[in-house]
Amino acid sequence: MHRTYFTTTSAVGTPDVSAAVALPSGKATLPTGLFINNKFVPAVGGETFQTVNPSTEEVICAVSSAQAADVDLAVAAARQAFKTTWGKHCPGTERGKLMFKLADLMEEQAQVLAEVEALDNGKPVKIARDFDIGDSVACLRYYAGWADKIHGQTIETNDLQKLAYTKHEPIGVCGQIIPWNYPIQMWAWKVAPALACGCTIVMKPSELTPLTALMLCELIVQAGFPPGVINCVPGIGSVAGHALTYHLDVDKVAFTGSTLTGRKIMEAAAKSNLKKVTLELGGKSPNLVFESADLDQAANWCLLGITYNMGQDCTAGSRVYVQDTIYDTFLQLLIKKFEQVKVGDPYDEKTFNGPLVSKGQFEKVLGFIDEGKKAGAKVITGGGRQGTKGYFVKPTIFANVTPNMRIVKEEIFGPVLSLASFKTEEEAISLANATTYGLGAGLHSNDAKQCMRVSGALEAGTVWVNQYNLLNNNVPFGGFKQSGIGRELGQYALDNYTAVKAVHFNYGEELEWPPV
Ligand code: NDP
């Protein structure tokens, strides 16, 4: 029998927590409040912060800025929903239906979401629409399919009159802290498995890119999710993020961002209530090109590896090592391809690189470029800002690099590649693994045995063979070494949001007392 579990609440967004913006497809009114219990509300104390268009350096609008008191309200809403309408109170099939509905709504709104992403983040509209949003819709559908397939096991014990079984129960209220580089995709990677498992959510988007996360809240209401299941508290990391990670009624925190903030989150969990933590952190990923590789293809993948999303990518293939016998040929190919990257207006459908996300990120990347030059590395192409307005950076290749240079060791998070050569396979592996990170790694070779050997030796959570930077919603993703804890995506992500309960069931044995 079909049963309706929830009714849709009325439209959200009040005049004081919304802003009108001009988009290529017309004027839009965007929500700018905190989203708690399916309503947009101002911060209790009225605090706001400004979000800036990185193409023009102009303020887009003010957004409510959650403080500790607001986080308390959002966590209370999430707890109430967990105890009443979600969690164990809503069958998986119903959770899945709502998630499918949300995916459909997101797909319908892909163009306007992409335009707002281009406005707030600088991401080219075509990439936002076709990849970020396309993959996020697919991610929601993938986990919607899981929602009624989260089973435990029946386990035989040594006793014939007893039975043991496990249940995979939702962990509870989850704090989810996401970064600015993939605002919609990181939202989907966090929200989708948590909803499928029956958890409720308090989401904190980055202060640099809060707008699309808030637009998605409108879709949450339209899809019919009960109040409190998903809440959103835009705000400053050291205030709203800090409050969430130290909160005593948050059962789990999932985080994507820098390794530095990841450490703070583990510390917060340890010092508060030992909440469960998953971390997806930084990288300094190597891309190895062997002499047997299809060089044109390898150059395409290496280019994609460092210029996709303007290099603001945790798996950016920022260190390319090329076998010495093909180094010169490969370098020429790569230069040609780098110089064809179209950098400019993110609203232009042909743009591949928009601006970096913020003044801070722009200055950080330019600082690394200056430092590389001073340290003796040679700029082969690019090497600075593009234009005079907006945070645009030319895709840059450095050669003559040495392993101790900061541009080779540290995550730059911009379109800056360092290129060096190697002689042997052993040397390539050793260079690739000489990092504290272990998120991604790539290798390009037409020798199948070499591909097997090298992929086995690389210390990274994801290894790409003859490709780079492509992920699938059904394949796990996460880091070795200091690149993180836990896995997102695929069936593996369900472990992050469930607690395993073992039930020992006695249906016959009588206990004689005293037992001896
Ligand atoms: P952060 O790791 O500081 O930011 C990621 C998220 O964490 C944001 O929502 C941020 O909020 C929040 N946050 C910040 N401080 C705290 C805190 N004390 N407690 C809880 N949450 C917090 O990265 P940045 O934006 O500062 O970028 C710095 C560098 O980090 C980049 O240059 C890049 O190297 C790396 N990075 C890596 C990413 C990845 O995908 N692995 C993604 C983004 C950055 P708020 O935005 O308000 O600061």
Coordinates of C-alpha atoms and ligand atoms in Angstrom, one line a residue, residues 176-182 186 204-209 235-246 255-262 264-265 268 280-283 312-315 357 361 364-365 411-413 437 439 483, ligand 1:
Q176 CA 29.3 18.4 7.3
I177 CA 31.9 21.0 6.5
I178 CA 32.6 21.5 2.8
P179 CA 35.1 23.7 0.8
W180 CA 34.7 26.2 -2.0
N181 CA 36.3 24.3 -4.9
Y182 CA 33.4 22.0 -5.7
M186 CA 31.0 18.3 -2.2
K204 CA 28.4 24.4 6.7
P205 CA 29.4 25.6 3.2
S206 CA 32.5 27.6 2.7
E207 CA 32.2 31.3 3.4
L208 CA 33.6 31.9 -0.1
T209 CA 30.8 30.1 -1.9
G235 CA 29.3 31.2 8.3
I236 CA 33.0 31.6 9.1
G237 CA 35.0 28.4 9.6
S238 CA 36.5 29.5 12.9
V239 CA 33.1 30.4 14.3
A240 CA 30.3 28.2 12.7
G241 CA 32.6 25.4 11.7
H242 CA 34.3 25.5 15.1
A243 CA 30.9 25.4 16.9
L244 CA 29.8 22.4 14.9
T245 CA 33.0 20.4 15.5
Y246 CA 32.9 21.0 19.2
F255 CA 35.0 17.3 6.3
T256 CA 36.7 18.2 3.0
G257 CA 39.4 20.9 3.0
S258 CA 42.9 21.7 4.1
T259 CA 45.1 19.3 6.1
L260 CA 45.6 22.1 8.7
T261 CA 41.8 22.5 9.3
G262 CA 41.5 18.6 9.2
K264 CA 41.8 21.0 14.1
I265 CA 38.6 19.0 13.4
A268 CA 37.8 19.2 18.3
E280 CA 39.2 14.4 2.8
L281 CA 42.3 16.6 2.8
G282 CA 45.1 17.9 0.6
G283 CA 47.4 16.4 -2.0
Q312 CA 41.9 24.1 -7.3
D313 CA 41.6 20.4 -6.9
C314 CA 42.7 18.1 -4.1
T315 CA 43.9 15.6 -6.7
V357 CA 38.0 31.6 -6.1
Q361 CA 43.7 32.0 -3.0
K364 CA 48.7 32.4 -2.4
V365 CA 49.1 31.0 -5.9
E411 CA 49.9 22.1 -2.3
I412 CA 49.5 25.2 -4.4
F413 CA 45.9 24.7 -5.4
Y437 CA 50.3 13.3 1.0
L439 CA 45.4 11.3 -2.4
S483 CA 45.5 13.1 2.7
Ligands
NDP1 P1 39.8 25.2 4.9 O1 40.2 23.8 5.1 O2 40.2 26.1 6.0 O3 38.3 25.3 4.5 C1 37.4 24.2 4.3 C2 36.2 24.3 5.1 O4 36.5 24.3 6.5 C3 35.4 25.7 4.9 O5 34.0 25.5 5.0 C4 36.0 26.5 6.1 O6 35.2 27.6 6.4 C5 36.0 25.4 7.1 N1 36.8 25.7 8.3 C6 37.9 26.6 8.4 N2 38.4 26.6 9.6 C7 37.6 25.8 10.4 C8 37.6 25.3 11.8 N3 38.5 25.8 12.6 N4 36.7 24.5 12.2 C9 35.8 24.0 11.3 N5 35.7 24.3 10.0 C10 36.6 25.2 9.5 O7 40.5 25.7 3.5 P2 40.7 27.1 2.9 O8 39.5 27.6 2.3 O9 41.3 28.0 4.0 O10 41.8 26.9 1.8 C11 43.2 26.8 2.2 C12 43.9 25.7 1.4 O11 43.3 24.4 1.8 C13 43.7 25.8 -0.1 O12 44.6 26.7 -0.6 C14 44.0 24.4 -0.5 O13 45.4 24.2 -0.5 C15 43.4 23.6 0.6 N6 42.0 23.1 0.3 C16 41.8 21.8 0.0 C17 40.6 21.3 -0.4 C18 40.4 19.9 -0.8 O14 39.5 19.7 -1.6 N7 41.0 19.0 -0.2 C19 39.5 22.2 -0.5 C20 39.7 23.6 -0.1 C21 41.0 24.0 0.3 P3 35.5 29.0 5.8 O15 35.3 28.9 4.3 O16 34.6 29.9 6.5 O17 37.0 29.3 6.1

